[in-house]
Coordinates of C-alpha atoms and ligand atoms in Angstrom, one line a residue:
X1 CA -16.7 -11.9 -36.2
X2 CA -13.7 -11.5 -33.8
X3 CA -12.7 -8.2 -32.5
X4 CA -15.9 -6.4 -33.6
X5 CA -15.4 -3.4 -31.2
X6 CA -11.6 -2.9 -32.0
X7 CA -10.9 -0.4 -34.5
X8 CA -7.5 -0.9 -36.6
X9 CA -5.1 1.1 -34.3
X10 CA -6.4 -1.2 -31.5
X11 CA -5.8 -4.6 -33.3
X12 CA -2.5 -3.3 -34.3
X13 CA -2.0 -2.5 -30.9
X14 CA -2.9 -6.2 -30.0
X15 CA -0.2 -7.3 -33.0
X16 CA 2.3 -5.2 -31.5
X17 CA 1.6 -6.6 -27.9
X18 CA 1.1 -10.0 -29.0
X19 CA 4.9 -9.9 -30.3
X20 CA 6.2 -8.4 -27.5
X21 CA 4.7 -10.9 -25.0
X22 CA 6.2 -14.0 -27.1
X23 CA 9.4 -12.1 -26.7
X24 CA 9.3 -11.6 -22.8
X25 CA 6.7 -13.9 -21.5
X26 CA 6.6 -17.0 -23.4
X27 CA 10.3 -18.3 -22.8
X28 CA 9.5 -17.4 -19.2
X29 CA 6.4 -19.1 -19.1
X30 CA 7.2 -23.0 -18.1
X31 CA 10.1 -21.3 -15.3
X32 CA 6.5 -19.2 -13.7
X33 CA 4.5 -22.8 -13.8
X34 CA 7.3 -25.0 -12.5
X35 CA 9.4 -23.2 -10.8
X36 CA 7.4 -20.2 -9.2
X37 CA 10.0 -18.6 -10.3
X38 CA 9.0 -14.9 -9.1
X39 CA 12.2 -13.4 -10.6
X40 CA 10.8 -14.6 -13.9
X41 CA 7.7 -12.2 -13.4
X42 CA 9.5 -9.5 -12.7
X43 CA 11.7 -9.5 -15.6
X44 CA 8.7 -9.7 -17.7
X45 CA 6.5 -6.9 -15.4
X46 CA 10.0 -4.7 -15.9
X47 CA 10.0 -5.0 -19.8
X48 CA 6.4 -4.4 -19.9
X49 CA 7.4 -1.2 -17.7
X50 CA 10.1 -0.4 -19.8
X51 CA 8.5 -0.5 -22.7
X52 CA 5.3 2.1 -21.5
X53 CA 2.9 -0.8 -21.1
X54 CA 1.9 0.0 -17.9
X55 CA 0.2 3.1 -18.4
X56 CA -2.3 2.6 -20.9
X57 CA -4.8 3.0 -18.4
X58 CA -3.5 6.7 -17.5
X59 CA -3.7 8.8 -20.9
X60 CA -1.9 11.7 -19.3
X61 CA 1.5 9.6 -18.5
X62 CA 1.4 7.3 -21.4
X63 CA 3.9 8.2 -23.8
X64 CA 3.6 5.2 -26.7
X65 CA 2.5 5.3 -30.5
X66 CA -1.4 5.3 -29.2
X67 CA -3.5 8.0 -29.9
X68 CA -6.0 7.2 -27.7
X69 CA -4.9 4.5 -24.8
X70 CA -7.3 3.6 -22.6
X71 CA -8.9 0.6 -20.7
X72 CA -9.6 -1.0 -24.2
X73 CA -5.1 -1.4 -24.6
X74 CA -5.1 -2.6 -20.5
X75 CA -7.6 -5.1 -21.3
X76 CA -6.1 -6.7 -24.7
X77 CA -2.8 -6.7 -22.8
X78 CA -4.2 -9.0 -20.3
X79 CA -6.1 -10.9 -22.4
X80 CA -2.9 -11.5 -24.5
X81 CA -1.3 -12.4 -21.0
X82 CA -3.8 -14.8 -19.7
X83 CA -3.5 -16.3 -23.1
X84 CA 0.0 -17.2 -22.0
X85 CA 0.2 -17.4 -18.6
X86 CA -2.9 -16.5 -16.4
X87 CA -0.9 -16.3 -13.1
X88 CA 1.4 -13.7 -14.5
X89 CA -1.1 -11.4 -15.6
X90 CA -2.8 -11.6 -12.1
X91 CA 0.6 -9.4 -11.2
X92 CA 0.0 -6.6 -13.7
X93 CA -3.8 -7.0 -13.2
X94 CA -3.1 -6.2 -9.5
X95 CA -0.5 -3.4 -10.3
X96 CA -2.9 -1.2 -12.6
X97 CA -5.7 -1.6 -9.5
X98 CA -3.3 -0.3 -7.0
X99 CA -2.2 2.2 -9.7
X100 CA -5.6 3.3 -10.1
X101 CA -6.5 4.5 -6.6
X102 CA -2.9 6.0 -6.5
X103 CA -3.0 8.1 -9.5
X104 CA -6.6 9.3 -8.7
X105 CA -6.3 10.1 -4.8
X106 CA -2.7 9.9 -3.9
X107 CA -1.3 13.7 -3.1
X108 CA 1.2 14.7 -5.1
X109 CA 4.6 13.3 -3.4
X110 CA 2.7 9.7 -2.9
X111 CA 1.8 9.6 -5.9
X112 CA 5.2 10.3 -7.5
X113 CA 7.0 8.0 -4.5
X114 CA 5.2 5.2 -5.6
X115 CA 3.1 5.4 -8.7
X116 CA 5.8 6.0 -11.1
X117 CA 7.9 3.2 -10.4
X118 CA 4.5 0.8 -10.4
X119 CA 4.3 2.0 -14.5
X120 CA 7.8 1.9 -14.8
X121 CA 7.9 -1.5 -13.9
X122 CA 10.1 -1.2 -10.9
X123 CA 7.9 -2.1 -7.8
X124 CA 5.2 -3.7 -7.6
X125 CA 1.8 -2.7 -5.5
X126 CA -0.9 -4.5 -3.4
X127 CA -4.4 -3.9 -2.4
X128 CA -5.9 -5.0 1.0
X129 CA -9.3 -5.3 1.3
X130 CA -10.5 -8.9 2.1
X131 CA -10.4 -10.0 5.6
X132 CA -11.1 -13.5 7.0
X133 CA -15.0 -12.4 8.2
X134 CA -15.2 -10.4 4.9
X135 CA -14.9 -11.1 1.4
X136 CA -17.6 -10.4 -0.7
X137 CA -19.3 -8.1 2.3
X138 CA -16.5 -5.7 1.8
X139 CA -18.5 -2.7 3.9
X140 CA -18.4 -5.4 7.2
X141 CA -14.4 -5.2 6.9
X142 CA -12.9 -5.1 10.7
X143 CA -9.2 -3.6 10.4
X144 CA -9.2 -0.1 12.5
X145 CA -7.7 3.1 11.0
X146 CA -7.4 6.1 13.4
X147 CA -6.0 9.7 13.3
X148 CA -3.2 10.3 15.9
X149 CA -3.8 14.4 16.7
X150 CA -0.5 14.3 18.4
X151 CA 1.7 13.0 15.5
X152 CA -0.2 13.7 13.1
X153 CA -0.1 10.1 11.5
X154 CA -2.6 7.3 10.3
X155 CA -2.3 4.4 12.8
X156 CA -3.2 0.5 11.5
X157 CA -4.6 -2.2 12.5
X158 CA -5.9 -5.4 11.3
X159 CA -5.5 -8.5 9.2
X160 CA -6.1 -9.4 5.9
X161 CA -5.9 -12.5 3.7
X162 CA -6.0 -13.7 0.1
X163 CA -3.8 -10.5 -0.7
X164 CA -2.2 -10.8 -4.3
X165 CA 1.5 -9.7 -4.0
X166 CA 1.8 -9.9 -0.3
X167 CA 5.1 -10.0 0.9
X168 CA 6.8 -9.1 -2.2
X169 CA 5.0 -5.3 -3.4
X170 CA 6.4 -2.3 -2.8
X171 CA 3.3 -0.6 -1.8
X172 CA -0.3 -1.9 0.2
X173 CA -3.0 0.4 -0.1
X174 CA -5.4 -0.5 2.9
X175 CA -8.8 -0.3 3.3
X176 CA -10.4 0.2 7.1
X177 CA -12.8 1.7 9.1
X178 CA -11.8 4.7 10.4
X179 CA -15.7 5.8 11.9
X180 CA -17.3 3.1 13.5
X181 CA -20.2 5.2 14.3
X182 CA -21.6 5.8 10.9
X183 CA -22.4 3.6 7.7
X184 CA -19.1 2.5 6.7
X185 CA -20.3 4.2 2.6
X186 CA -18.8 7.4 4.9
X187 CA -16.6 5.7 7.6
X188 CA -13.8 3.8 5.7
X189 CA -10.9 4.8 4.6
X190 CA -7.7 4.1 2.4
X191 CA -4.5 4.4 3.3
X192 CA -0.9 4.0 1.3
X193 CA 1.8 1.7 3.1
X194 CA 5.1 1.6 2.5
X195 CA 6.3 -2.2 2.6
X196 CA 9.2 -1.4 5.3
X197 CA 6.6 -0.1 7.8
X198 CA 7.0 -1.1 11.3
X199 CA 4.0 -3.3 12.1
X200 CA 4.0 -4.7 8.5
X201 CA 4.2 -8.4 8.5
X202 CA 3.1 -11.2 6.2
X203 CA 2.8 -14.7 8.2
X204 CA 2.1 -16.8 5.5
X205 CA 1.4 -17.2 1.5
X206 CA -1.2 -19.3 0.5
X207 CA -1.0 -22.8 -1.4
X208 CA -2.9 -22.5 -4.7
X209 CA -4.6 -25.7 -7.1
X210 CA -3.6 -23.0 -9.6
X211 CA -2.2 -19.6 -10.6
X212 CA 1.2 -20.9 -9.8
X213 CA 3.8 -18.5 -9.9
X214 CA 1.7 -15.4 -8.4
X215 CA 1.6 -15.1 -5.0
X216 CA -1.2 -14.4 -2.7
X217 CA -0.8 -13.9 1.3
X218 CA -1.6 -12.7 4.1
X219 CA -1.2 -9.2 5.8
X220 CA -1.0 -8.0 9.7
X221 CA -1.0 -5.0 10.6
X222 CA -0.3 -4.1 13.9
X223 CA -0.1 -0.7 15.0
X224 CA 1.0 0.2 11.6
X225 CA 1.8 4.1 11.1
X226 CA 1.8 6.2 8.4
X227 CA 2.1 10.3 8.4
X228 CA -0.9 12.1 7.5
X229 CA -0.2 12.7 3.2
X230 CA -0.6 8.8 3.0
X231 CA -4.1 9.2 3.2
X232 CA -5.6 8.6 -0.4
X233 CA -8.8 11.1 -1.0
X234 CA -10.1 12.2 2.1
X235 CA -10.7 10.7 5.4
X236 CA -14.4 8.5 5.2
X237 CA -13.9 8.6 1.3
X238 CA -12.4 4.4 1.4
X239 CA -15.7 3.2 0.0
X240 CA -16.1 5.1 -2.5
X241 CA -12.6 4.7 -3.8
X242 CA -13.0 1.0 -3.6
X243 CA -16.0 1.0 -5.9
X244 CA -14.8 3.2 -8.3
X245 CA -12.0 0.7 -8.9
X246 CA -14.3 -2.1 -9.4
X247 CA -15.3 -1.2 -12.6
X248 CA -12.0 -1.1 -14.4
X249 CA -11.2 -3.7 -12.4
X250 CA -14.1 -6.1 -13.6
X251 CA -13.3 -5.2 -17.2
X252 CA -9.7 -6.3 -17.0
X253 CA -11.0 -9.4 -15.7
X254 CA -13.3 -10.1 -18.8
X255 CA -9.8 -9.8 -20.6
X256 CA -8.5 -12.3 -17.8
X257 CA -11.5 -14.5 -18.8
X258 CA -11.3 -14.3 -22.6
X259 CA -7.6 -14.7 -22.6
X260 CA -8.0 -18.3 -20.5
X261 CA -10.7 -19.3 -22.4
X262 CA -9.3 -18.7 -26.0
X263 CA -6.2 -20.6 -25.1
X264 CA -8.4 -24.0 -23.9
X265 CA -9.7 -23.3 -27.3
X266 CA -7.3 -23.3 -29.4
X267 CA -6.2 -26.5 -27.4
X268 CA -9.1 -28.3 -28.3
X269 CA -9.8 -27.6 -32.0
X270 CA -5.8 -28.5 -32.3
X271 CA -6.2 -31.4 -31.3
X272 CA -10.3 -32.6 -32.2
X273 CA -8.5 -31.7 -36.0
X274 CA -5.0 -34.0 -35.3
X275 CA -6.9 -37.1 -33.4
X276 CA -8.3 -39.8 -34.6
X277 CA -10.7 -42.0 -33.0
X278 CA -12.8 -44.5 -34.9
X279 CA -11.2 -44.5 -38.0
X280 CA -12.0 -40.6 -38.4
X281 CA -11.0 -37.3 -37.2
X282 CA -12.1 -36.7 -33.2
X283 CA -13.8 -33.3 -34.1
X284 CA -15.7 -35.4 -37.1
X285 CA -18.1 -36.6 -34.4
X286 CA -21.3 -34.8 -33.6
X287 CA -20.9 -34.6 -29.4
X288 CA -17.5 -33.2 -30.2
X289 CA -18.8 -30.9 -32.1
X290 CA -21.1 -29.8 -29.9
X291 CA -18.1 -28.7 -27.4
X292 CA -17.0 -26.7 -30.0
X293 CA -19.4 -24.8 -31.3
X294 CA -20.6 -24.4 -27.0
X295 CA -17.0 -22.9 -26.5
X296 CA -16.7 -20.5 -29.9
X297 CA -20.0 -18.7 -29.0
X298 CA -19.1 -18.5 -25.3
X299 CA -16.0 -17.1 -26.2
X300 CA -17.8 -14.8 -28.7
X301 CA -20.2 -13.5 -26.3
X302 CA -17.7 -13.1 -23.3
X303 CA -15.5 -10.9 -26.2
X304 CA -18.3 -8.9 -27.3
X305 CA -19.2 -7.7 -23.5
X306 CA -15.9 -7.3 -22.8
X307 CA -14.6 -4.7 -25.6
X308 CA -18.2 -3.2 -25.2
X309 CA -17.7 -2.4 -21.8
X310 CA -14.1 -1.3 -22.2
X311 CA -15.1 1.1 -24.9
X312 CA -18.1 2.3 -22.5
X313 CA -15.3 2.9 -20.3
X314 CA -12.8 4.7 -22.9
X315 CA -16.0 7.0 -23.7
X316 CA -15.9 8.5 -20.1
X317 CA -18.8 6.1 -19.1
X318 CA -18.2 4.9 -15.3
X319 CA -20.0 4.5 -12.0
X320 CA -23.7 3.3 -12.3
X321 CA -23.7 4.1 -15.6
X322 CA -21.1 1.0 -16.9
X323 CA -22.0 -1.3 -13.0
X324 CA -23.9 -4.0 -15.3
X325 CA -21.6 -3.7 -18.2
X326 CA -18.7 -4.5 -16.5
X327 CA -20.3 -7.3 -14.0
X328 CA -21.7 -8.9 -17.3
X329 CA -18.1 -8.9 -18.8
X330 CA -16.6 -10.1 -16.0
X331 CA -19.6 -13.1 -15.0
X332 CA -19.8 -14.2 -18.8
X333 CA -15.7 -13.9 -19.4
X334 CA -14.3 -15.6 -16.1
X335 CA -17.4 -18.4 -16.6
X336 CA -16.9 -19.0 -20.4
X337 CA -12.8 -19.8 -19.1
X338 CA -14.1 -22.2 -16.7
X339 CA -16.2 -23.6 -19.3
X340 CA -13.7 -24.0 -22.1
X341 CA -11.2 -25.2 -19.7
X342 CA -13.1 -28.3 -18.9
X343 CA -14.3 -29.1 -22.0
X344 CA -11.1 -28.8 -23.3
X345 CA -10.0 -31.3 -20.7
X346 CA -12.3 -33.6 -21.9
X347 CA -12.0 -33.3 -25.5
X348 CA -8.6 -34.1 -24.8
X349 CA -9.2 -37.7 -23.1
X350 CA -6.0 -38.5 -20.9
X351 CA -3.9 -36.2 -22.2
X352 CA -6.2 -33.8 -20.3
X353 CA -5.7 -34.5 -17.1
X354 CA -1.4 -35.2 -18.0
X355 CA 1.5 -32.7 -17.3
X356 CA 3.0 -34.3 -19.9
X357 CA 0.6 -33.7 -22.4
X358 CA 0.7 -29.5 -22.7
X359 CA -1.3 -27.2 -20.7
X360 CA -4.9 -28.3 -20.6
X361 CA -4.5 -29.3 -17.0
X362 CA -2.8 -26.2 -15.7
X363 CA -5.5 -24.6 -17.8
X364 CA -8.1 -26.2 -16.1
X365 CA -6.4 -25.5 -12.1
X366 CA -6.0 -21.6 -13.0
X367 CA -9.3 -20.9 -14.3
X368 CA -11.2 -21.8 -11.4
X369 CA -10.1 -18.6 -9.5
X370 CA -11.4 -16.4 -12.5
X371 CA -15.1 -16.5 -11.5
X372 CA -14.0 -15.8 -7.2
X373 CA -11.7 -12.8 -7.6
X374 CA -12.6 -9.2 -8.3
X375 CA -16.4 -9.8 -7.1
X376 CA -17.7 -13.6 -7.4
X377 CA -20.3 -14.4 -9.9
X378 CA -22.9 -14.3 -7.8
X379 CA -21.7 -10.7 -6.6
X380 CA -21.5 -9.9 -10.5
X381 CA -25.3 -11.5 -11.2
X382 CA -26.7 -8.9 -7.7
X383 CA -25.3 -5.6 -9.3
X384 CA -26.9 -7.0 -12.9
X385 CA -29.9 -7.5 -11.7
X386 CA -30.1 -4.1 -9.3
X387 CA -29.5 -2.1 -12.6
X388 CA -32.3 -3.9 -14.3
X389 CA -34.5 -4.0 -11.2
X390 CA -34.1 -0.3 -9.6
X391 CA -37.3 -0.5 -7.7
X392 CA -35.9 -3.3 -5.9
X393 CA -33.1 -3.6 -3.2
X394 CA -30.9 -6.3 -3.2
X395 CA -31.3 -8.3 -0.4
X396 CA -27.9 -9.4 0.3
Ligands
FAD401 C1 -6.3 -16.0 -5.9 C2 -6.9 -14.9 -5.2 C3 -6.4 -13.6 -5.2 C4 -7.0 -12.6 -4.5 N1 -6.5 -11.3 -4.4 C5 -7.0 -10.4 -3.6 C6 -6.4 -9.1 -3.4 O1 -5.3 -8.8 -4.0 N2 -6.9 -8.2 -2.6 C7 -8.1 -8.5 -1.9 O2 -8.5 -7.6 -1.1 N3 -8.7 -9.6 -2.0 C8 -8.2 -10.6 -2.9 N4 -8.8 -11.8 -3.0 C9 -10.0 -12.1 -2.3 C10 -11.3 -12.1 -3.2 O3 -11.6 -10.9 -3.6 C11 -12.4 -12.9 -2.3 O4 -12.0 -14.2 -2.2 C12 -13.7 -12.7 -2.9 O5 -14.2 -11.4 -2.9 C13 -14.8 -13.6 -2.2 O6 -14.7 -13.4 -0.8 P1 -14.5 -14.7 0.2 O7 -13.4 -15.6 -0.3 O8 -14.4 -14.2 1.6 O9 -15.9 -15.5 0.0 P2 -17.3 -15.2 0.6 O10 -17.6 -13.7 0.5 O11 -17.4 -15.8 2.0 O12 -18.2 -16.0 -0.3 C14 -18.3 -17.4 -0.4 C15 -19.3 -17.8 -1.4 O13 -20.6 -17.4 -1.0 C16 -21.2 -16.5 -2.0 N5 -21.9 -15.5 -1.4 C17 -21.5 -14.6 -0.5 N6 -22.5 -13.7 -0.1 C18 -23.6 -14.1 -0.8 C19 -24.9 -13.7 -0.9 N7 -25.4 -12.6 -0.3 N8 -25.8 -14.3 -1.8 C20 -25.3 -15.4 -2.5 N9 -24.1 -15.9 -2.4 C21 -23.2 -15.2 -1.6 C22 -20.0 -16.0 -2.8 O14 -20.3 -15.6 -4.1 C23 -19.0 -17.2 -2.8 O15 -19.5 -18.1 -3.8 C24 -8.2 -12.9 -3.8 C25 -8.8 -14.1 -3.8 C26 -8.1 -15.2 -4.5 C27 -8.7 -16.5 -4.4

């Protein structure tokens, strides 16, 4: 049964969302592919502002026709996205996870400077964590953040890469070390940067298989400054805002996942029910069917962790308490869209691997980031296996 978590006002919700994207995304869809047309996702990340989308995740701002938004609405919206275009919804998947940090530790007057237009669709954010010696080992990262007694700022630097958004957010929050002499659990720290920041540069954006349309980068910073209310929590707290982030950020990505994976789907069954291929329908023939029925319980099982973690979420659970919840979600999710977007390929023959034969192929190059960002799968199957294993310590 589809949608066996969602309760009526949340498939309404999905109705009312689906519409809306077919209004503002789809037209802009082929001009995002083709043409990287970044003015095309900012329209669409505007209207979705405009419209109150953007803070589903934050109950106290929203202002819509929900009566209880939450992480459940974020993650149907990107599902809904990635249905259409997975490289746009990497934008508003990156703006709700700098959002997140920002409307949880920011002070007050960071938070309004930069938070509010993020939701209201206005700017866009960016958040810096991976570094060329450290992806999945985020604790080893090696960008430098210092107190300056004398001016009383926060002083940056370092270098990090694969940074969705580079060179064209608003706002960076940075992860660094800021104690070297202790674990960095209680030495790192997160800063907000402004994007017109002395010291702020972006050398180059990175050339993609996929995901075309979105852009990822790099970031220097060199003796970046920022004054002391930048500071997000407190000084040493980085690490634990980074992980509290994962969570959400894990559970969007199931709807990342789902959303891909529905739309190879729906690509396949279309056309295994309009081929023909030895005098019979394609999807008459057993192997065919096989594909099929592989995909639908995939996607079943990718939906079902998904929405189950999301509603975890929505009923205050977070932390330890939803870690293998959201890693299953995101492993099974981002997986079952690799899976579906190959088999859709090759249910398709030719046409499969065609630009001129719809959107299989482009399918097939964007889902292959799915199970790298946000924690890899093999990150995801550590923090499963830790919850079920507590006497043990993961070796990584
Ligand atoms: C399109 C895209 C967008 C991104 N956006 C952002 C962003 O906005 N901000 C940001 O900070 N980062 C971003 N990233 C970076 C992303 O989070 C990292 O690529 C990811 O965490 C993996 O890190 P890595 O690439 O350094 O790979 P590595 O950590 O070097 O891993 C390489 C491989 O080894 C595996 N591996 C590593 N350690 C172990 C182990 N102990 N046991 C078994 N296997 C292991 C990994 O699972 C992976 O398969 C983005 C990446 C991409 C591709």
């Amino acid at each position: 049964m589809h949608d066996f978590f969602l309760t009526d006002a949340d498939r309404a919700f999905r109705a009312e969302i689906r519409a809306f994207l077919a209004a503002e995304l789809a037209p802009r869809c082929e001009a995002i592919e083709r043409d990287e047309d970044w003015e095309a996702v900012k329209a669409v990340v505007r209207a979705l502002g405009a419209a109150g989308y953007m803070k589903l995740m934050f109950a106290d701002l929203y202002r819509g026709g929900l009566e209880k938004p939450g992480l459940t609405h974020a993650t149907i919206l990107s599902e809904e996205a990635a249905y259409l275009n997975y490289a746009f919804e990497t934008t508003i998947a990156t703006a709700l996870s700098c959002a997140y940090p920002l409307h949880a530790h920011a002070r007050p007057a960071i938070r309004e400077r930069f938070l509010t237009p993020i939701l209201e669709g206005t700017a866009v954010g960016s958040i810096c964590m991976t570094e060329p010696n450290v992806g999945s080992d985020s604790a080893g990262m090696e960008t430098r953040i210092r107190f300056d007694e004398t001016t009383r700022e926060w002083v940056i630097d370092g270098f990090k890469r694969y940074i969705s958004n580079a060179s064209k957010a608003d706002v960076y929050i940075v992860w660094g070390i800021s104690d070297p002499d202790v674990a960095p659990q209680k030495g790192m720290t997160a800063v907000a940067v402004p994007a017109d920041t002395p010291g702020l540069s972006f050398p180059r954006s990175y050339d993609f298989m996929g995901r075309r349309g979105c852009v990822v980068g790099e970031v220097t910073l060199d003796g970046v400054r920022v004054p002391e209310e930048n500071l997000l929590g407190e000084a040493g707290g980085g690490f634990r805002i980074m992980l509290g982030a994962f969570n959400f950020e894990r559970v969007i990505l199931g709807g990342s996942g789902l959303g891909v994976a529905r739309s190879a789907f729906d690509i396949a069954t279309g056309h295994a029910q309009a081929r023909r291929s030895f005098g019979e329908a394609l999807g008459q023939k057993q192997l065919i069917w096989d594909m099929i029925a592989q995909m639908s319980w995939r996607i079943d099982a990718a939906e079902l962790l998904t929405y189950r973690a999301a509603k975890m979420y929505d009923a205050g659970l977070d932390g330890k308490a939803l870690m293998r919840e959201a890693a299953q979600a995101k492993l099974v999710a981002t997986e079952t869209a690799n899976f579906c977007a190959d088999r859709t390929v090759q249910v398709l023959g030719g046409d499969g691997v065609t630009r001129q034969y719809g959107r299989a192929e482009q399918i097939y190059r964007d889902a292959r980031a799915l199970p790298i960002v946000g924690g890899t799968s093999e990150m995801c199957k550590y923090l499963i296996a830790a919850r079920e294993m507590p006497a043990i310590k993961p070796n990584l």
